[in-house]
Coordinates of C-alpha atoms and ligand atoms in Angstrom, one line a residue:
X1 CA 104.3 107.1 69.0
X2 CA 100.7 108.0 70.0
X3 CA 99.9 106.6 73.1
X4 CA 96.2 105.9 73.4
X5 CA 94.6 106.3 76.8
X6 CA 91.4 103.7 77.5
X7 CA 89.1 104.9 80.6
X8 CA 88.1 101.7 82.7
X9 CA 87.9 103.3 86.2
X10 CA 84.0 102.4 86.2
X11 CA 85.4 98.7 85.7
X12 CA 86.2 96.2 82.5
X13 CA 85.2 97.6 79.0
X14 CA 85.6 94.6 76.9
X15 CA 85.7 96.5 73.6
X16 CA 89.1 98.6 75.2
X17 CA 90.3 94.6 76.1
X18 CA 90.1 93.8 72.9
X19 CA 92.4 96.4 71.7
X20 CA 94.4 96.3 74.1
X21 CA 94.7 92.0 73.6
X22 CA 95.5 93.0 70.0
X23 CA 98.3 95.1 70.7
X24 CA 99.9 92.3 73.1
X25 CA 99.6 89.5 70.2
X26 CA 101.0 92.2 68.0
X27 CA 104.3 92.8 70.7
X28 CA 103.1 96.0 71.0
X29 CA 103.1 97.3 75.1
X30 CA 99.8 98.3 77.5
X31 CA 100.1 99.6 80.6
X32 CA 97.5 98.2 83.0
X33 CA 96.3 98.3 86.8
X34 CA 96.8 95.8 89.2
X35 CA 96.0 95.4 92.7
X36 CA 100.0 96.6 93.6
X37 CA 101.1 99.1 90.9
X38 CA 100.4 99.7 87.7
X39 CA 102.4 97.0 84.9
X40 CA 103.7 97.6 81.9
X41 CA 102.6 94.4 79.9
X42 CA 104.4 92.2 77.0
X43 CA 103.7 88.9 75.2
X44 CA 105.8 86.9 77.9
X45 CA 106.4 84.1 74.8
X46 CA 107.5 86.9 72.4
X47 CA 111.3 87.7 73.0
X48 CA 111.0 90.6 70.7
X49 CA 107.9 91.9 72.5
X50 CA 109.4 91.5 76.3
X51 CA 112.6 93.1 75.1
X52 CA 110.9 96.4 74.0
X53 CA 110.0 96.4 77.5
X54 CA 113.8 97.3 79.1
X55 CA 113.7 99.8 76.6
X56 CA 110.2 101.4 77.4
X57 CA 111.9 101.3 80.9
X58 CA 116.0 102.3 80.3
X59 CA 116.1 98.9 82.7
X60 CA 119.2 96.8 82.9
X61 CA 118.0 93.8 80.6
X62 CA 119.5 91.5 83.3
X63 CA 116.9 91.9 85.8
X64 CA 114.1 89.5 84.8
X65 CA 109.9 90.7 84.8
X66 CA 107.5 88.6 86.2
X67 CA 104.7 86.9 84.1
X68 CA 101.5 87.4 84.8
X69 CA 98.7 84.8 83.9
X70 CA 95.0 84.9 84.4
X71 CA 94.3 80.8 85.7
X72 CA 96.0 78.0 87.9
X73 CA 96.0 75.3 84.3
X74 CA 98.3 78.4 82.8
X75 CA 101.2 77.8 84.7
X76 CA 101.9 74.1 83.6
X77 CA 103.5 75.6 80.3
X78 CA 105.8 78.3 81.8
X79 CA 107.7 75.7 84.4
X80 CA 109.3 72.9 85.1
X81 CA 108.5 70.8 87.9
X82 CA 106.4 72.6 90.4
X83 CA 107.0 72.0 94.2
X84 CA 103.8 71.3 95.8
X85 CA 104.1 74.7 97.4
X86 CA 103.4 76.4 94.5
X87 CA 100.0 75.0 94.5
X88 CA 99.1 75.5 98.3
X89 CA 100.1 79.1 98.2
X90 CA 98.2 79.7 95.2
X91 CA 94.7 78.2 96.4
X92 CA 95.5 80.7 99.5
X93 CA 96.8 83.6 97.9
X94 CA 96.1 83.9 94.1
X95 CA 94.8 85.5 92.9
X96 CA 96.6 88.1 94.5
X97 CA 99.7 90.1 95.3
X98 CA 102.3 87.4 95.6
X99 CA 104.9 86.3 93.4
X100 CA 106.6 83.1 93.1
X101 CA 109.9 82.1 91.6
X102 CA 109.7 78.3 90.3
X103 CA 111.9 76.2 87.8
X104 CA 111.4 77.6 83.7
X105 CA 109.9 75.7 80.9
X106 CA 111.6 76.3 77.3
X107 CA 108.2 77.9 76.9
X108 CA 109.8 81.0 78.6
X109 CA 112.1 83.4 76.6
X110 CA 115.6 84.6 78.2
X111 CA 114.9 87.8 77.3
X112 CA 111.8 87.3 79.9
X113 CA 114.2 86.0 82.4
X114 CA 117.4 87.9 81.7
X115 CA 118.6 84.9 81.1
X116 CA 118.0 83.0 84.4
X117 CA 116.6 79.3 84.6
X118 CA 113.8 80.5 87.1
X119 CA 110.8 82.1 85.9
X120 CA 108.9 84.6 88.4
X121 CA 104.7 83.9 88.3
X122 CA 101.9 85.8 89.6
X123 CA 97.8 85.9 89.2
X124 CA 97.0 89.6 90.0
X125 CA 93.8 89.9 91.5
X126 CA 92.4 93.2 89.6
X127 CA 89.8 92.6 87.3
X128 CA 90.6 94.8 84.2
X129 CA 94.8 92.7 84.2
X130 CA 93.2 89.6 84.1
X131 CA 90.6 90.5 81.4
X132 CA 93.9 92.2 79.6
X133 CA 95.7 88.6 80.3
X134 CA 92.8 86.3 79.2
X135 CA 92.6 88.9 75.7
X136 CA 96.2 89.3 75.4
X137 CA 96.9 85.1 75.1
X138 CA 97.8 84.1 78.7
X139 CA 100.5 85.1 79.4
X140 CA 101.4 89.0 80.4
X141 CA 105.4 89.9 81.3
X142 CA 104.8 93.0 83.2
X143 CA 107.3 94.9 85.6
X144 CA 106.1 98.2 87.3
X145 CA 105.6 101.1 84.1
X146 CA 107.5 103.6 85.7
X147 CA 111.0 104.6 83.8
X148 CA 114.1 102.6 86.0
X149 CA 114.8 104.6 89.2
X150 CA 111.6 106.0 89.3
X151 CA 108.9 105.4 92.0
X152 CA 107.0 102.4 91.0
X153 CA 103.3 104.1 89.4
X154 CA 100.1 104.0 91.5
X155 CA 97.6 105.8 89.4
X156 CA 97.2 106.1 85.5
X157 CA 98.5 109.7 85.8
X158 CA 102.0 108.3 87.3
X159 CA 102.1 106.2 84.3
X160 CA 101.5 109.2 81.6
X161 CA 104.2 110.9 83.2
X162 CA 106.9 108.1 82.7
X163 CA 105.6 106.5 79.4
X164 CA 103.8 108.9 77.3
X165 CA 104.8 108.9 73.5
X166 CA 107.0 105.3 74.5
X167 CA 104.3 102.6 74.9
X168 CA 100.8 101.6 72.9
X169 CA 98.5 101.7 75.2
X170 CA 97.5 103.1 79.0
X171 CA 94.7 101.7 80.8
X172 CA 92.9 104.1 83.5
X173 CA 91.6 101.8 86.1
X174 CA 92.2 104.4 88.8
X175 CA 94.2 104.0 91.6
X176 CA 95.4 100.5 92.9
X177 CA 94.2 99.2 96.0
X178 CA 97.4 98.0 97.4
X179 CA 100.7 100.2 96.2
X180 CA 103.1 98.1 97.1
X181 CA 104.6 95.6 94.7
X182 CA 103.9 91.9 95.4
X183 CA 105.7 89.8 97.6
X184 CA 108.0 87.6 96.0
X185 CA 108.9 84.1 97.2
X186 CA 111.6 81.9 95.8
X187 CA 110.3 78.3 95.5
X188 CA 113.5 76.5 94.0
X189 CA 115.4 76.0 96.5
X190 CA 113.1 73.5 99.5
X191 CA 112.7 76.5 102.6
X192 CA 110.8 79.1 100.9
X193 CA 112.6 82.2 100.5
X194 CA 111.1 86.1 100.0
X195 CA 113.1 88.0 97.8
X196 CA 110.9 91.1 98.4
X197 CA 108.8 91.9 100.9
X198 CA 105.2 92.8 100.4
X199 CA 101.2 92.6 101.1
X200 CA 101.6 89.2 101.8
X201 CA 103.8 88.7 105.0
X202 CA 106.1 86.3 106.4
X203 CA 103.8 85.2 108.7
X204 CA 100.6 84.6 106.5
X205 CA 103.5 82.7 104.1
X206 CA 104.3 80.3 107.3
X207 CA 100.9 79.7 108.0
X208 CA 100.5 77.5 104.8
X209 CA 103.7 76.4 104.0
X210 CA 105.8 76.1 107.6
X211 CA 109.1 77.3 107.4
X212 CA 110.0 80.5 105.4
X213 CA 112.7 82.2 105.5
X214 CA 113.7 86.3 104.3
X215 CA 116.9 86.8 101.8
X216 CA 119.9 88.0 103.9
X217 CA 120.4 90.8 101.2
X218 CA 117.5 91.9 102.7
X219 CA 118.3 91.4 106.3
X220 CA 121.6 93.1 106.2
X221 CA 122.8 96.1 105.1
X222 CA 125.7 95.0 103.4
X223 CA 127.0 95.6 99.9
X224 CA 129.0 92.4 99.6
X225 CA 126.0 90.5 100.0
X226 CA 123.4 90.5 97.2
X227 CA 120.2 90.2 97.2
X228 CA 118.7 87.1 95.2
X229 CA 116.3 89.1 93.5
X230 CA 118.6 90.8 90.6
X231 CA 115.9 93.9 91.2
X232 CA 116.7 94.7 94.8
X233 CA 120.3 95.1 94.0
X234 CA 119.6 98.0 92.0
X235 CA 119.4 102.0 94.4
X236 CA 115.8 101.7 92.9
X237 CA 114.6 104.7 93.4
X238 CA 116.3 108.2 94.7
X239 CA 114.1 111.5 95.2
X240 CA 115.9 114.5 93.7
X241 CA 115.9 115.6 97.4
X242 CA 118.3 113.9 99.9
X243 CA 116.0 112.1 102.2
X244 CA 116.5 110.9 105.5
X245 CA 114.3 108.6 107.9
X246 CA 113.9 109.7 111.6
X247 CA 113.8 107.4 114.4
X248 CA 112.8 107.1 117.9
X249 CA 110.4 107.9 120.0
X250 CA 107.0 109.9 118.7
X251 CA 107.6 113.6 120.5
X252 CA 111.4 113.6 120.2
X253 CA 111.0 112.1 116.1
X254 CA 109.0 115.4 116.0
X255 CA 111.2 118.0 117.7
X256 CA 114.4 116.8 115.6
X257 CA 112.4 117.4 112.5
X258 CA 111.3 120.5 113.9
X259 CA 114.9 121.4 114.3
X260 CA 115.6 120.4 111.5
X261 CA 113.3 122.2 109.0
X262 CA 113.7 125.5 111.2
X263 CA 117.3 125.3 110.4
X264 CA 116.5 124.5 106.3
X265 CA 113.6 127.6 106.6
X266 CA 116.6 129.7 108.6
X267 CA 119.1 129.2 105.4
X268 CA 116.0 130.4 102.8
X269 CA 115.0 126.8 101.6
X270 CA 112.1 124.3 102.3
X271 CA 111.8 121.1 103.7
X272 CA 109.5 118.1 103.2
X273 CA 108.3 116.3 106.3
X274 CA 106.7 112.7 105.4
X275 CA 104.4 112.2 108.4
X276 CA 101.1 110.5 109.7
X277 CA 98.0 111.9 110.5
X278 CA 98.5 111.6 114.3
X279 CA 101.8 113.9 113.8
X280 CA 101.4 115.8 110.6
X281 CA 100.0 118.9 112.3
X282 CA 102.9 119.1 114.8
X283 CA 105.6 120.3 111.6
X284 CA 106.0 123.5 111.2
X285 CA 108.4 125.7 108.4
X286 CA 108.2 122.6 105.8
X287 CA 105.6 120.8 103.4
X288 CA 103.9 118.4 104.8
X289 CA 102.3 115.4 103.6
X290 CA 100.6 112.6 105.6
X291 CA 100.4 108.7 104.1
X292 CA 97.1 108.7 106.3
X293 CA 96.6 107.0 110.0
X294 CA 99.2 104.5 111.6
X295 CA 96.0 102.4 112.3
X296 CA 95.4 101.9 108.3
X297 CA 98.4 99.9 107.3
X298 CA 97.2 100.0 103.3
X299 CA 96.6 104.0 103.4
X300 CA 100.4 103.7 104.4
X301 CA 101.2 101.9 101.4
X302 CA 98.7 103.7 99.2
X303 CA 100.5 106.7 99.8
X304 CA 104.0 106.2 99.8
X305 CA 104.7 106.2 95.9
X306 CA 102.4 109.5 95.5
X307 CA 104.1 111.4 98.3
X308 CA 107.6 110.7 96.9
X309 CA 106.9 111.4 93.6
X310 CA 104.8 114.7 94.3
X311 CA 108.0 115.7 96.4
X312 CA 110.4 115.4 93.0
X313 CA 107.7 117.8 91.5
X314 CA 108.3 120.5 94.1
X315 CA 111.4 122.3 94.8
X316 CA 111.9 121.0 98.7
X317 CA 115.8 120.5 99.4
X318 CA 115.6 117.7 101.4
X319 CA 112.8 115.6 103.0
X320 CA 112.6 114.1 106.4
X321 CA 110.4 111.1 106.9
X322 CA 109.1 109.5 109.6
X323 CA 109.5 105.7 110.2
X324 CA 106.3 103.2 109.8
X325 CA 106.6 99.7 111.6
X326 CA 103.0 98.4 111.1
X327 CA 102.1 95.0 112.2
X328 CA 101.8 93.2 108.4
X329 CA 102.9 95.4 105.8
X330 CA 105.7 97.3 108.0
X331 CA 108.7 95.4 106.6
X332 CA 107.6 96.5 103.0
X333 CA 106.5 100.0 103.8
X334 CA 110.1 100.1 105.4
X335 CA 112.1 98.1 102.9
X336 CA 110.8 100.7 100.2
X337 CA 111.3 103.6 102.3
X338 CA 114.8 102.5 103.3
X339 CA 115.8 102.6 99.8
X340 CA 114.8 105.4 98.7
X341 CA 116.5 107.1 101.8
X342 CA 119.8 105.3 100.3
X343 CA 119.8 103.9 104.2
X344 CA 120.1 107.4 105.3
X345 CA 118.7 107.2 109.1
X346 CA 118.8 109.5 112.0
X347 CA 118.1 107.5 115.3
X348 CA 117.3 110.0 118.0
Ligands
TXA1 O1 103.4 93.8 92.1 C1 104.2 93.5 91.2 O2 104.9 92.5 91.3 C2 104.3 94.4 90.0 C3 103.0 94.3 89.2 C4 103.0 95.0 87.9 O3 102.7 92.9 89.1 N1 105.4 94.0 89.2 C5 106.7 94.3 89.5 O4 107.7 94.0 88.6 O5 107.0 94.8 90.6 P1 109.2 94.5 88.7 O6 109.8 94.1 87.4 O7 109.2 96.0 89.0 O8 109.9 93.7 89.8 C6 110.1 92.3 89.6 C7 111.2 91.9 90.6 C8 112.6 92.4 90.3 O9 113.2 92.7 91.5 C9 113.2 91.1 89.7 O10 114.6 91.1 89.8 C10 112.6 90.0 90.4 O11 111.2 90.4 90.5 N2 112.6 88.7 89.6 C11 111.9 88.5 88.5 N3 112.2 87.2 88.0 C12 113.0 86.7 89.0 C13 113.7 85.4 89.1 N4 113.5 84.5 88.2 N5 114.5 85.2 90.2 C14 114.6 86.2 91.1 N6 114.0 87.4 91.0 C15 113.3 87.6 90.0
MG2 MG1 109.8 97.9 89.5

């Protein structure tokens, strides 16, 4: 399959919507920005069309994708009965990069929800998806278009490299703004729950809603417990390259690193150091990249995907990372990080 490539980083070309809204009524697939990562988009009422999408991906077809629609009136027809949650949270965070998880109309396809009674919602907040949505009927099933077990795409590029010759259509709206996926809060069951942590935090959730609470699959590393989200159960994404976080304290983070790569340099390979710009010019005998300043939480996040997937195009054998706690966004930066480091942490 050719895939054709439409240019929109200059913002919405309507005549490149319309194509692409073509090929969604068709069940055909697009790849488009949002303000998190980049989606790869379905009819979400098409079971044929939302099933091509585990095979775009090579994804277990039991983890369900979340549907994406462009308006508040479009969600009546894709639940059930809707806490009144669902309606505070979206008139303070939708559009935007939160997710909920609310009861399913028939409306919905299993093959949209691997079968569960739940259906996960979101209004991106990106202008050229909700153009796409509006053209494509309403209703957009998109997961992260990167192949399963890749890092989740941030640029157009990222996209090409997973999906080229396998989907319809790619979108160019440049980078995203966010590069995290959303957060995703299950709304089924009275205390709201988040599944996956993300731009949205625990605390801006409470500040609407009261009590919310975080999944203990998240909270504990244990394999007997698992998480709620059928996503999160999966090692989602492993660099070639064993990685490891370091922990502790700023100077002696550095000097075990430093140890550490002299040691890799000493046996005739090379190491790759994920760092910040307060510390990245303190490495020496590795690669280094920076995800920007501890200060700028979102150049954190912006970064993270990139780095890791630059690091599976070089030939490092084995990357060290440093550890980011920031105020909102530090459980997701940290939740992602974690898994790609398989847990792997050196406390020193
Ligand atoms: O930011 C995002 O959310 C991006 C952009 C494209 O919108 N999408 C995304 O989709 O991250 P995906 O498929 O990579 O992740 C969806 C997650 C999975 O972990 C899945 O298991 C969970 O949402 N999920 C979907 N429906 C669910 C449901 N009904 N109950 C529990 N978890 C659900
Ligand atoms: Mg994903």
């Amino acid at each position: 399959m050719k895939t054709v490539v439409e240019m929109m980083r200059d913002g919405v070309h309507e005549d490149g919507i319309r194509r692409a809204g073509e090929i969604l009524r068709k069940g055909g697939l697009v790849a488009f920005p949002t303000e998190t990562v980049y989606g790869l988009g379905a009819n979400a009422l098409d079971p044929e069309a939302s099933a091509k999408i585990y095979q775009a991906k090579g994804r277990p077809s039991d983890n369900p994708l979340i549907v994406h629609i462009a308006d508040w009136e479009s969600i009546g027809m894709i639940t059930g009965e809707l806490p009144a949650q669902a309606k505070l949270l979206s008139d303070a965070f939708w559009p935007g990069p939160l997710t909920m998880i609310l009861k399913k109309s028939e409306a919905v396809p299993d093959t949209t929800t691997g079968g569960l009674k739940t259906v996960a919602v979101r209004m991106p907040d990106n202008a050229i998806a909700r153009a796409l949505i509006l053209a494509g009927g309403g209703y957009v099933a998109a997961p992260s278009a990167n192949t399963s077990g890749r890092p989740s795409p941030t640029t157009a590029q990222h996209v090409a490299e997973d999906m080229d010759g396998v989907i319809d259509m790619i979108i160019d709206g440049g980078a995203v703004s966010i590069g995290l996926e959303s957060t995703i809060v299950d709304l089924t069951e009275g205390i709201p729950v988040i599944l996956r942590p993300g731009y949205i935090s625990q605390k801006m959730l409470s500040s609407v809603v009261g009590e919310v609470r975080m999944d203990r699959g998240l909270l504990i590393d244990d394999p007997s417990v698992h998480p709620k989200a059928p996503g999160m159960k999966y090692r989602h994404y492993a660099p070639r390259a064993p990685l490891f976080i370091v922990e502790g304290e700023r100077s002696r983070v550095q000097e075990k690193i430093n140890a550490l790569t002299a040691a890799e340099a000493a046996a005739g390979r090379k190491a790759g150091v994920i760092a910040a710009d307060e510390t990245s010019g303190g490495y020496s005998h590795a690669v280094v990249r920076s995800v920007g300043s501890r200060g700028q939480e979102l150049s954190i996040a912006q970064h993270l995907y990139a780095i890791l997937r630059e690091f599976d195009h070089m030939e490092v054998s084995v990357i060290y990372s440093e550890s980011f706690e920031t105020p909102q966004m530090g459980a997701a930066i940290m939740n992602r990080l974690m898994k790609a480091a398989g847990h792997q942490v050196i406390e020193v």
